[in-house]
XYZ file of C-alpha atoms in Angstrom:
555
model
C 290.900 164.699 256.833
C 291.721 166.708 253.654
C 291.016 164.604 250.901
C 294.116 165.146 249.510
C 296.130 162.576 247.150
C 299.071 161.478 248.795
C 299.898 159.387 245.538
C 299.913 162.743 243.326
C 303.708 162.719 242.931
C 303.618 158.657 242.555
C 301.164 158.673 239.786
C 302.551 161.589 237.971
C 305.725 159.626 237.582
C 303.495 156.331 236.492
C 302.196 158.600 234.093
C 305.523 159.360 232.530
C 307.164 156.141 232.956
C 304.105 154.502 230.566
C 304.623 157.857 228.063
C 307.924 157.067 228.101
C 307.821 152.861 227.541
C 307.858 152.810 223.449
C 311.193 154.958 224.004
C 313.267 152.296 225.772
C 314.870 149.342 224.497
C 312.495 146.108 225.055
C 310.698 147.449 227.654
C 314.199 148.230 229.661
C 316.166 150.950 230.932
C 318.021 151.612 227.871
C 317.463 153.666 225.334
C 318.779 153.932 222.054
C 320.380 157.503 221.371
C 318.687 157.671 218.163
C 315.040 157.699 220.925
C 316.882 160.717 223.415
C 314.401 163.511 222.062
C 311.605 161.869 222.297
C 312.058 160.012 225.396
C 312.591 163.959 226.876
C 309.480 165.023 225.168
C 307.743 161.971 226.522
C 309.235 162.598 230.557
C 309.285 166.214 230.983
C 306.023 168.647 231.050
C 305.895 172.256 230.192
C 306.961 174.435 233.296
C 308.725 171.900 235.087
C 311.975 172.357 236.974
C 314.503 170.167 235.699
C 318.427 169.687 236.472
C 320.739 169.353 233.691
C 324.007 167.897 235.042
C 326.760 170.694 234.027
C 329.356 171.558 237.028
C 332.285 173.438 236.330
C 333.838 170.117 234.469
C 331.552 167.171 233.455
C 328.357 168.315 231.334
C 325.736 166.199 229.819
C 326.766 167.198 226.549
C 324.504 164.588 224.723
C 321.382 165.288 226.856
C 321.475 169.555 226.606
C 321.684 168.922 223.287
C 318.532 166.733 222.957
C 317.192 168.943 225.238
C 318.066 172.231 223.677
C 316.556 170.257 220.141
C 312.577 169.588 221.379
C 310.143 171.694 220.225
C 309.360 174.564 222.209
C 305.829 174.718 221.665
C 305.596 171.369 223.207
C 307.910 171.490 226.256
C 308.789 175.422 227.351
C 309.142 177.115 231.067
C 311.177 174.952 232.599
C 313.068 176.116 235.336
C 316.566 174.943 235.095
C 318.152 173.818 237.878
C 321.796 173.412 237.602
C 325.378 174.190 238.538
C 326.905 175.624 235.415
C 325.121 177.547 232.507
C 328.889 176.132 230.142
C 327.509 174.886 226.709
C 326.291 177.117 223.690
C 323.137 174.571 224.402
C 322.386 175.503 227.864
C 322.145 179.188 226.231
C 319.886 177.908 223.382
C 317.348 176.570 226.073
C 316.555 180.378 226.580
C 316.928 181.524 223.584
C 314.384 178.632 221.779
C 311.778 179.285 224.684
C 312.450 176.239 226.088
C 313.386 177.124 229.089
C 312.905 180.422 231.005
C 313.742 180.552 234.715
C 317.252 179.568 236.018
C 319.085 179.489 239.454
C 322.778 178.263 238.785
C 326.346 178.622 240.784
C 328.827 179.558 237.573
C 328.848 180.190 233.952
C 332.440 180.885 232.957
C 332.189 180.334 229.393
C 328.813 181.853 228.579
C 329.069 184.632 231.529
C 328.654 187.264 228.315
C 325.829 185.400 227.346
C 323.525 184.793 230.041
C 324.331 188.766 231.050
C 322.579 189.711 227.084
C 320.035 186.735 228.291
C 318.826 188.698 231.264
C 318.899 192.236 229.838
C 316.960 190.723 226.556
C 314.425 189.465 229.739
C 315.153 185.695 228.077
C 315.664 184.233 231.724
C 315.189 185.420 235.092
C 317.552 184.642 237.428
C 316.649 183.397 240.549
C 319.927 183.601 242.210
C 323.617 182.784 241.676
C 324.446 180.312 244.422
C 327.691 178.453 245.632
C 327.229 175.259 244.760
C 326.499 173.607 248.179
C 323.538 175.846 248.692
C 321.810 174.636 245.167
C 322.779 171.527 246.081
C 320.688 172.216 249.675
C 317.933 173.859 247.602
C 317.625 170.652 245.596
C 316.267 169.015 248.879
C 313.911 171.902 249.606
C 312.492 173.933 247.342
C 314.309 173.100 244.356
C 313.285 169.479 244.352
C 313.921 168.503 240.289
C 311.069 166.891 238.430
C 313.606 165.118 236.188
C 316.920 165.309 236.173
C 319.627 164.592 233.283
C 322.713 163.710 234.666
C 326.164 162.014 232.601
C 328.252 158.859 233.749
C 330.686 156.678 232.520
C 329.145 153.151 232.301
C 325.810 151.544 233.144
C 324.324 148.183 233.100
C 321.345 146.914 232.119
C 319.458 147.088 234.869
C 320.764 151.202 235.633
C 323.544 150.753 237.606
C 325.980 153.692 236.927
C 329.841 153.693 237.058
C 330.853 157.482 237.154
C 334.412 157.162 237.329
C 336.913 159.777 237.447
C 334.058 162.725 237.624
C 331.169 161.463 239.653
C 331.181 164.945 240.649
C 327.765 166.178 241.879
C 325.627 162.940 240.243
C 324.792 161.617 243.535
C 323.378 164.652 245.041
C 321.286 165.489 241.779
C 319.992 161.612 241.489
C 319.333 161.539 245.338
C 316.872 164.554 245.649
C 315.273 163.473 242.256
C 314.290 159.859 242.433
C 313.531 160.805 246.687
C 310.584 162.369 245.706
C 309.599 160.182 242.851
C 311.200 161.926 239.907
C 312.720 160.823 236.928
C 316.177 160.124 236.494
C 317.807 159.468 232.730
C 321.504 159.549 232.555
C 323.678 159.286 229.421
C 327.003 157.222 229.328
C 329.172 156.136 226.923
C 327.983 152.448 226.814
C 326.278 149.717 228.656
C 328.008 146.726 229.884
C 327.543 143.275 231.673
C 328.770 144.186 234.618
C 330.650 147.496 236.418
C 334.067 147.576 237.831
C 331.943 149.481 241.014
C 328.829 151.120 241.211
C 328.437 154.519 242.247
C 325.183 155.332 241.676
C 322.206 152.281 241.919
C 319.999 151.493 239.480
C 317.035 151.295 241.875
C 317.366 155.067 241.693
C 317.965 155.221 237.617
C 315.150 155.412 235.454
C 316.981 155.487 231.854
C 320.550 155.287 230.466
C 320.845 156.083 226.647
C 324.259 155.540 225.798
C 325.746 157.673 223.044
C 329.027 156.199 222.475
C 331.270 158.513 224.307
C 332.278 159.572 227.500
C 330.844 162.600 229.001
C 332.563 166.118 228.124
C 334.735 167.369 230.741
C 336.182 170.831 230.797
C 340.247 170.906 231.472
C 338.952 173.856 233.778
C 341.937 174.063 236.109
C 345.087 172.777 233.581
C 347.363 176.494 233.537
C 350.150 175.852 231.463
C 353.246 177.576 233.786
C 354.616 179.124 230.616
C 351.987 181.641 230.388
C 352.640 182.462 234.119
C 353.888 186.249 234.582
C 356.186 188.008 236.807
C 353.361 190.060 238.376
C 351.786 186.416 239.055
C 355.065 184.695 240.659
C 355.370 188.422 243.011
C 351.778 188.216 244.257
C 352.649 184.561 245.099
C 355.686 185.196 246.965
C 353.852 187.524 249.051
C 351.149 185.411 249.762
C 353.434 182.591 250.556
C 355.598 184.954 253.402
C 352.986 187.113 254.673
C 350.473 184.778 254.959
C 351.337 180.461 254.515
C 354.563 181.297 256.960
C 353.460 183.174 259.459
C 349.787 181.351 259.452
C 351.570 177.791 258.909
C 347.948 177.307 257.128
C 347.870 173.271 256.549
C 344.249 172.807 255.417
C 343.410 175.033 252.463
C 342.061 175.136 248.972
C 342.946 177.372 245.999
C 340.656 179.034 243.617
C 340.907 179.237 240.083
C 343.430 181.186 238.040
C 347.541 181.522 237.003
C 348.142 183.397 240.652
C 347.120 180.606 242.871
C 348.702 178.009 240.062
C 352.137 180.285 240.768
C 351.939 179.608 244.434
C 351.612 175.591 243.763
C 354.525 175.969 241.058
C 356.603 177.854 244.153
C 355.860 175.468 246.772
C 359.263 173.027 246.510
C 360.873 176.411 245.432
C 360.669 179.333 247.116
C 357.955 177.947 249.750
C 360.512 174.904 250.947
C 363.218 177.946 251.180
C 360.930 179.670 253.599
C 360.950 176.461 255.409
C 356.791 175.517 254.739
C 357.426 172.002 253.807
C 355.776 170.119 256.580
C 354.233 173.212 258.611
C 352.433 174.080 255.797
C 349.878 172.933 252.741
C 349.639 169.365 253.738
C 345.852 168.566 253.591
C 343.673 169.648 250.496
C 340.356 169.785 249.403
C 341.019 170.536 245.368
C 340.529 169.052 241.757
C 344.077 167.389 240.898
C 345.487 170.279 239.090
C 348.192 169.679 237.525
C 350.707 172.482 238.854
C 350.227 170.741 241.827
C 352.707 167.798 240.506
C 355.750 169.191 241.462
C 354.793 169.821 244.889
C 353.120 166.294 245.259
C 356.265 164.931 244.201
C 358.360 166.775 246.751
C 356.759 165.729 249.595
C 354.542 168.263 250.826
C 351.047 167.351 249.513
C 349.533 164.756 252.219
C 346.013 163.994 251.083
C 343.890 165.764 248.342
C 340.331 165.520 248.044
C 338.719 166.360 245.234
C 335.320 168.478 243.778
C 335.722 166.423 240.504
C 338.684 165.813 237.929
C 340.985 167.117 235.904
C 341.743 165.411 232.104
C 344.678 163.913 231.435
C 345.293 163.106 235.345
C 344.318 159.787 235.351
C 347.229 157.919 235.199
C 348.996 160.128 237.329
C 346.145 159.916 240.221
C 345.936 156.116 240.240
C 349.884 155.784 240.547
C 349.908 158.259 243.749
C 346.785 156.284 246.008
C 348.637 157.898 249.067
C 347.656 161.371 248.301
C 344.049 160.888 246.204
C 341.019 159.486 247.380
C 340.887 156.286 245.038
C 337.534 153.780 244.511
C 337.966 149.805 244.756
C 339.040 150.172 240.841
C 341.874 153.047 241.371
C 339.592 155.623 239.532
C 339.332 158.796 241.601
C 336.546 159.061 244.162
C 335.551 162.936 243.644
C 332.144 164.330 245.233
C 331.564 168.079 244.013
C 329.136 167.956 247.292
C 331.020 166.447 249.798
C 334.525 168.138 248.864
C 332.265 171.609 249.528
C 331.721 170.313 253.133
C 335.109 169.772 253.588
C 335.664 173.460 252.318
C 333.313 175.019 254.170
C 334.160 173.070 257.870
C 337.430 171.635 257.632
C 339.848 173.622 255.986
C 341.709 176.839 257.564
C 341.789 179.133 254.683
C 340.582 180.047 250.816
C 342.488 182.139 248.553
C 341.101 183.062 245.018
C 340.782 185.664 242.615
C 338.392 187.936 241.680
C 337.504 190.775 238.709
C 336.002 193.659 241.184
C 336.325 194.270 244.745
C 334.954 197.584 246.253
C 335.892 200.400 248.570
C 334.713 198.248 251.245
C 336.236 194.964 250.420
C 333.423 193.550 248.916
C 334.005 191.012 246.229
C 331.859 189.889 243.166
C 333.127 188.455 239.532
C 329.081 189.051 238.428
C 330.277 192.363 235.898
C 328.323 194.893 233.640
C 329.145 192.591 230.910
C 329.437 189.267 232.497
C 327.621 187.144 234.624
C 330.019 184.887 235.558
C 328.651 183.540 238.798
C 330.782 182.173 242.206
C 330.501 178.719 241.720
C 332.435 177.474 245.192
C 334.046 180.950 246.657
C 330.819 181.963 248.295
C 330.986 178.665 250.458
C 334.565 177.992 250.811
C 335.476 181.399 251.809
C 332.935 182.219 254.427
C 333.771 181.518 258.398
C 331.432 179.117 259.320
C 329.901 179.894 262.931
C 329.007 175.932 263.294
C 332.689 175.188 263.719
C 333.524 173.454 266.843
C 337.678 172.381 266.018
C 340.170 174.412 266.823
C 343.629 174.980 265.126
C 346.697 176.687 264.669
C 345.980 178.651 262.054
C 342.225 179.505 263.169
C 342.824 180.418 266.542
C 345.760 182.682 265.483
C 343.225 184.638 262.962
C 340.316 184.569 265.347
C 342.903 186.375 267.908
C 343.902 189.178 265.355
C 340.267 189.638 265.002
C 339.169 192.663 267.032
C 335.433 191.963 266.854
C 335.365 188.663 267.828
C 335.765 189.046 271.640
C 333.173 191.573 272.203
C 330.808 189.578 270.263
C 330.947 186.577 272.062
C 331.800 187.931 275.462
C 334.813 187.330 275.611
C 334.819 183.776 274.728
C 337.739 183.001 272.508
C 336.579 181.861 268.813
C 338.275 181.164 265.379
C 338.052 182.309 261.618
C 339.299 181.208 258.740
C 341.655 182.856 256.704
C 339.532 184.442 253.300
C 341.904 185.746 250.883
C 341.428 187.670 247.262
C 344.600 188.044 245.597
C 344.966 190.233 242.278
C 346.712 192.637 240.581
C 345.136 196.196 241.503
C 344.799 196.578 237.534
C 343.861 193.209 235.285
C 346.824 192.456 233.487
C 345.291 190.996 230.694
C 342.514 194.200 229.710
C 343.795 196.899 231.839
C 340.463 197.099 233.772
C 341.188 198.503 237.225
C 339.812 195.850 239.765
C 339.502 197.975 242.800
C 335.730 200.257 242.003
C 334.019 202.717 244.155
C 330.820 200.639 243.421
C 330.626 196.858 241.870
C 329.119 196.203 239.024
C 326.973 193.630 240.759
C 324.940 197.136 242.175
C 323.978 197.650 239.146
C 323.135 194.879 238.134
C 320.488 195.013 241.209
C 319.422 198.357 240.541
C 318.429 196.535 236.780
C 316.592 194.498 238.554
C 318.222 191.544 237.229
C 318.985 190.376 240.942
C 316.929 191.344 244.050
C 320.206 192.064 246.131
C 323.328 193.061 244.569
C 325.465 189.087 243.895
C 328.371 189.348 246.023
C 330.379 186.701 245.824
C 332.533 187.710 249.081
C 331.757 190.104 251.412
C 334.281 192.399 252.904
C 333.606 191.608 256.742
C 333.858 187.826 255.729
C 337.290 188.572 253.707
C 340.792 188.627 255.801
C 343.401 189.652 253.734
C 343.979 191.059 250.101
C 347.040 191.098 248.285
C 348.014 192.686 245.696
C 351.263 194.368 244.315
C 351.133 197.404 246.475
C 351.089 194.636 249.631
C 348.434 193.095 252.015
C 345.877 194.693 254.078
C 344.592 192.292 256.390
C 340.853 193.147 257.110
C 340.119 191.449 259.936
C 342.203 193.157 262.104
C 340.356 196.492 261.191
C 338.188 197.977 263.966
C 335.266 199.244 262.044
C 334.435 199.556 258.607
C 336.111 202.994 258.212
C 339.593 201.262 259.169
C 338.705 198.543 256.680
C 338.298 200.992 254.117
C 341.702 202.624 254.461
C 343.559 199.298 254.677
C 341.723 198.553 251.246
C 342.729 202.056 249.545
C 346.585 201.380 250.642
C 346.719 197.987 248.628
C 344.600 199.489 245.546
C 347.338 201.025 243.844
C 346.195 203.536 240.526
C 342.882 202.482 240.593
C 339.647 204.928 241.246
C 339.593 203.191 244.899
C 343.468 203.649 245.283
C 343.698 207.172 244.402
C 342.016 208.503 247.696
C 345.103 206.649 249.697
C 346.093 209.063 252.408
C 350.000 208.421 253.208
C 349.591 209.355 256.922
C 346.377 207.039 257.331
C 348.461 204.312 255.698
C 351.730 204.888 257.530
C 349.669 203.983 260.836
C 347.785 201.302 259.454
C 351.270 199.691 258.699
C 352.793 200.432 262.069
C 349.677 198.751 263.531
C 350.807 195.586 261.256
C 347.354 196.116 259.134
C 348.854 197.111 255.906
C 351.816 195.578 255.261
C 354.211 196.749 251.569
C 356.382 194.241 249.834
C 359.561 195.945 251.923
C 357.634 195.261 254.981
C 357.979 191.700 254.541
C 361.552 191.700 253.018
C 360.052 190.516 249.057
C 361.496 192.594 246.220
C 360.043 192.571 243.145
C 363.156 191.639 241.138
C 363.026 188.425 242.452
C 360.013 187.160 241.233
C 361.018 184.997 238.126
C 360.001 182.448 236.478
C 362.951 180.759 237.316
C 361.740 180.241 240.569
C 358.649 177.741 239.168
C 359.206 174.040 239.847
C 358.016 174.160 236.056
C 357.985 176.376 233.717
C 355.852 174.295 230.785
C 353.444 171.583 230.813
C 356.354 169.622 229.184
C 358.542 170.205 232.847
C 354.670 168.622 234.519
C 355.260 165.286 232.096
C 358.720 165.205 232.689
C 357.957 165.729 236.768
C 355.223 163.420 236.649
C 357.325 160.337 235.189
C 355.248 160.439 232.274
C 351.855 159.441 233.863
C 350.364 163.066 233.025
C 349.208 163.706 229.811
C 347.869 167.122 228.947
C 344.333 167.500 226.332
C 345.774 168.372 222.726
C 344.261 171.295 223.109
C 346.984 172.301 225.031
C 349.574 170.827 222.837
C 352.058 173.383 221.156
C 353.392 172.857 217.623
């Protein structure tokens, strides 16, 4: 026998629980918001790791900031836990002292700031992660000591309602209260009873509710009348020379105005290529709201999504065939279980990216900008535990010339990984095709102990860009690969070394293949072509039921 207290977690969480009593409201769960600092100070102990609820959308606005407003002296070193480094107060955690290690999955809108963060040594980085490896971590060695998470509604007794944006809540409370954490979540009020429960109160230790819903980001609302011509061209390619020929069903769509183009083409262009009903039927993405038009011409069969979208609500409850709806109508996303679904069960990803490399490797962590993967790493990666077969992963797994001699000669699948981009940003005139990433550097800083990748080049299977498509995976070895890559790069430093001989065979062997290859000219990429060309044509499409954030609203 050891000797050793098997009650050391239990009675470290009896030991907050009483610190934390005088906070709540009659000896309750609730707690007035007036009581949030110090019922933070009272839970959470210098160098603990704690997760602060802030995906790529919904952020516990109210609780960073009560967080980011203790007193350092008191409560420093934590280790932050969490998806998204998003609000000016995550940064101020660092900044005060408060908190000094951090191991996230994105940080869009403070990717400038965490990279002056790191160089000022103000955090240290454990890694950027997709999200369904934090969310692993969290059950290993990542295991929060509280957690701060954001609903909709509560009752009395801790029941939570998330609603629209439950989001990753469940995974975070889970992994928390399973190894006798605490667990405070802010909502916007507390009510007799809940239209459905989505998290239990048995696993809710405090609900402080501040009189407002949570904040959620409009992360993925493009307004088509900022879509260019460049955009619409890429997505014409992508849509013949690789949704036709692939007839990919199963899919989900990164970020950005490109892959918003190719939703806007869809009853366009893509049902003139004859894709409606072969083609983008099942998929696992937030509602955006480009996707409307297609929805409404038939092709979209089921969506599941990673969380929300604001100003989709109406518009998600009225089309139950397509969304995955709770007992209330409210949308049933799971930022977790959507992930799985990415990583096993669709057939391709296609996003975009700020740097890819002479190799085809991929990263959007830049000199300047640590801007983190959040889902790419994990929805773009060819999962070996996949056991289904279809169309579309067969036919890539046979183009593949690797994959026989690996296994044998036992047939096997991939999935189809695709970066597309303009060879030069359009919007700073950065060429995205480098000899070396930035993320190298960034290693060499010792900022990271292995360069942050967010895609590999062996895992990738086809770029496009304006010059064409390389498909990757049909290269035989990495000196192939890197000639396919140079023929798409166009004037870039990675371009310029194109030899015209070394590309002419790569596109008789069907590698490399140019816009006049596959019959697209670039004259007929207009805007005309978009099912919509404003948010106003999304309203009008949607009968009315979407309604995009004023922010969006033009005078």
């Amino acid at each position: 026998m050891t000797g050793r207290d098997w009650r050391a977690l239990a009675r470290d969480r009896e030991g907050r629980l009483a610190a934390a009593a005088p906070c709540a409201a009659g000896g309750g769960k609730v707690v007035p918001p007036e009581n949030a600092g110090a019922l933070l100070a009272a839970v959470i102990r210098p160098g603990d790791r704690v997760a602060l609820e802030g995906d790529n959308q919904k952020q516990a606005d109210f609780l960073a900031r009560a967080l980011a407003g203790l007193d350092p002296a008191a409560v420093n070193r934590l280790h932050m836990v969490q998806s998204t480094v998003a609000l000016p107060d995550h940064v101020a955690l660092f900044e005060r002292g408060i908190a000094s290690d951090l191991d996230f999955a994105f940080s869009g809108p403070q990717a400038k700031e965490l990279a002056r963060l790191a160089r000022e040594k103000r955090v240290r980085i454990g890694a950027i992660h997709t999200y369904l490896e934090l969310f692993g971590r969290y059950f290993m060695d990542l295991t929060p000591r509280v957690c701060l998470v954001a609903a909709d509604l509560a009752d009395g007794r801790g029941n939570l309602l998330t609603g629209f944006n439950t989001e990753e809540t469940p995974a975070i409370v889970e992994a928390t209260s399973g190894r006798r954490g605490i667990v405070v979540a802010q909502v916007r009020e507390v009510v007799p009873r809940l239209p459905r429960v989505d998290i239990p109160g048995d696993r809710v230790d405090f609900v402080i509710p501040c009189g407002r819903p949570p904040y959620v980001e409009p992360l993925f609302t493009r307004d088509p009348a900022r879509i260019t011509e460049t955009q619409i061209f890429l997505a014409m390619l992508a849509l013949k020379g690789i949704y036709l020929p692939y007839r990919v069903r199963r899919l989900n769509h990164g970020i950005g105005y490109t892959t918003c183009a190719i939703e806007l083409l869809l009853p366009t262009y893509g049902e003139a290529l004859g894709l409606k009903g072969i083609a983008c039927t099942h998929w696992a993405l937030n509602p955006h709201p480009t996707m409307i038009p297609a929805i409404e011409a038939g092709f979209v069969e089921s969506i599941h999504s990673f969380g929300s979208e604001p100003g989709m609500e109406e518009y998600i409850r009225a089309r139950g065939d397509v969304f995955f709806l709770g007992a209330d109508g409210g949308l049933r996303s799971d930022r977790l279980l959507c992930h799985v679904a990415g990583l096993y069960a669709i057939d391709m990803f296609i996003g975009l990216t700020l740097q890819i490399d002479r190799s085809g490797n991929s990263s959007t962590a830049t000199a300047g900008r640590i801007a983190g993967f959040g889902g790419a790493p994990n929805l773009g990666t060819n999962p070996r535990g996949r056991r289904h077969a279809s169309e579309t992963w067969l036919m890539a797994g046979e183009e593949d010339p690797r994959a026989a001699s690996a296994t044998g000669g036992m047939p096997f699948g991939r999935k189809l990984v695709v970066q597309i981009t303009p060879t030069v940003s359009e919007k700073k005139g950065i060429p995205v095709f480098v000899d070396e990433l930035d993320a190298v550097a960034l290693s060499r800083e010792g900022l990271f102990p292995i360069p942050p990748v967010m895609l590999y080049g062996d895992e990738i299977t086809h770029i496009v860009t304006e010059r064409g498509i390389a498909a990757l995976h049909r290269c035989t070895d990495l000196e192939t690969r890197r000639a396919a890559v140079r023929a798409v790069a166009g004037d870039t430093p990675v371009g310029r070394a194109e030899k015209e001989a070394e590309t002419a065979r790569l596109r008789a062997a069907g590698i490399v293949r140019r816009p006049e290859d596959l019959g697209v000219r670039r004259e007929e990429a207009r805007r005309s072509l978009l099912a919509a060309e404003s948010l106003d044509d999304l309203v009008r499409i949607s009968g009315g039921l979407y309604r995009p954030p004023a922010r969006f609203a033009v005078d």
